[in-house]
Amino acid sequence: MTIAIPTFDPPFAPSPGAQNKPEIKILQAEFGDGYSQPTPAGLNHIRRVLTLQWEMLERCERDAMLSFFERRGGTLPFFFAMPGEAHIAYTCADWSDTALEAELYAVNATFKRYFGALA
């Protein structure tokens, strides 16, 4: 049975300042005299990590985004595309929302590239 993977489609692009900070996994053997030997920890040892924020959201927009993250539970993948880029599979286990002013909100989320099976 194939399960469809949803696409996260926020009401508008993330606010300026989105950060792409790779998470790199390296195994390193330490030897005497300061000598060390690093090696990649697996085939996908560089993972794309996006830190995103959406500002000036109405309550219904904020609620829809938070509900999407809660349904995915931090472990189930979804597709997302930064403006001008192709869709990539991510998970999101870290998000928050902030009340800004008069019924306007901000949502912050960290997306990590998903390398597991998609079907």
XYZ file of C-alpha atoms in Angstrom:
119
model
C 0.000 0.000 0.000
C 1.369 3.426 -0.956
C 0.729 6.315 1.397
C 0.649 9.793 -0.090
C 3.124 12.221 1.429
C 1.557 15.665 1.863
C 3.076 18.939 0.770
C 3.405 21.727 3.315
C 1.962 24.747 1.544
C 2.018 27.787 3.843
C -0.070 30.860 2.964
C 3.060 32.736 1.831
C 6.840 32.356 1.639
C 8.878 32.416 4.858
C 9.880 35.824 6.214
C 13.310 37.179 5.262
C 16.145 35.681 7.278
C 15.482 31.994 6.599
C 18.564 30.024 7.575
C 20.007 26.951 5.849
C 22.571 25.421 8.221
C 23.753 21.922 7.274
C 24.037 19.287 9.993
C 27.164 17.235 9.289
C 27.792 13.800 10.827
C 31.424 12.732 10.901
C 33.110 9.818 12.653
C 36.594 10.671 13.834
C 39.299 8.383 15.166
C 41.816 10.130 17.425
C 45.384 8.858 17.500
C 48.514 9.927 19.359
C 50.405 13.160 18.681
C 47.238 15.012 17.613
C 46.673 12.893 14.522
C 43.036 12.174 13.678
C 41.215 10.470 10.846
C 37.724 11.797 9.948
C 35.242 9.935 7.749
C 31.612 10.582 6.767
C 29.056 8.868 9.039
C 26.961 7.181 6.348
C 25.917 7.998 2.799
C 23.819 11.033 3.720
C 26.135 12.574 6.273
C 25.212 16.139 5.275
C 21.608 16.981 6.196
C 19.967 20.240 5.155
C 18.398 22.033 8.136
C 16.141 25.044 7.530
C 15.179 27.487 10.271
C 12.110 29.361 9.046
C 9.708 31.990 10.319
C 6.370 33.198 9.036
C 5.258 36.539 10.456
C 1.982 38.453 10.411
C -0.195 35.346 10.219
C -3.884 35.490 10.953
C -5.156 33.071 13.594
C -6.616 30.627 11.044
C -3.313 30.563 9.091
C -1.331 29.941 12.271
C -3.737 27.217 13.391
C -3.527 25.444 10.017
C 0.284 25.436 10.129
C 0.467 24.189 13.719
C -2.113 21.513 13.005
C -0.059 20.294 10.023
C 3.089 19.995 12.183
C 1.183 18.206 14.955
C -0.314 15.683 12.514
C 3.176 14.890 11.167
C 4.328 14.416 14.780
C 7.970 15.243 14.124
C 8.603 11.883 12.445
C 6.444 11.724 9.319
C 7.899 13.367 6.202
C 6.318 16.044 4.055
C 7.374 17.927 0.948
C 8.310 21.599 1.045
C 9.971 23.951 -1.434
C 11.738 27.181 -0.668
C 10.854 29.861 -3.246
C 12.565 29.047 -6.540
C 13.638 25.557 -5.437
C 12.368 22.011 -6.012
C 10.303 20.156 -3.413
C 12.373 18.204 -0.875
C 11.201 15.793 1.842
C 11.579 17.113 5.405
C 10.444 16.400 8.944
C 9.675 19.031 11.565
C 10.098 18.177 15.258
C 10.677 21.745 16.471
C 8.142 24.556 16.065
C 6.617 27.392 18.080
C 4.197 30.257 17.707
C 4.211 33.779 19.090
C 1.409 36.297 19.500
C 2.577 39.532 17.878
C -0.248 42.053 18.090
C -4.013 42.330 17.629
C -4.722 38.814 16.356
C -1.475 38.480 14.382
C 1.016 35.672 14.991
C 4.413 34.330 14.012
C 5.326 30.675 13.536
C 8.912 29.423 13.779
C 9.889 25.957 12.568
C 13.009 23.896 11.942
C 12.839 21.508 8.974
C 15.354 18.660 8.641
C 15.905 16.878 5.343
C 14.349 13.414 5.383
C 16.389 10.546 3.932
C 14.068 7.628 4.741
C 11.840 5.662 2.393
C 9.071 7.721 0.795
C 6.761 4.879 -0.154
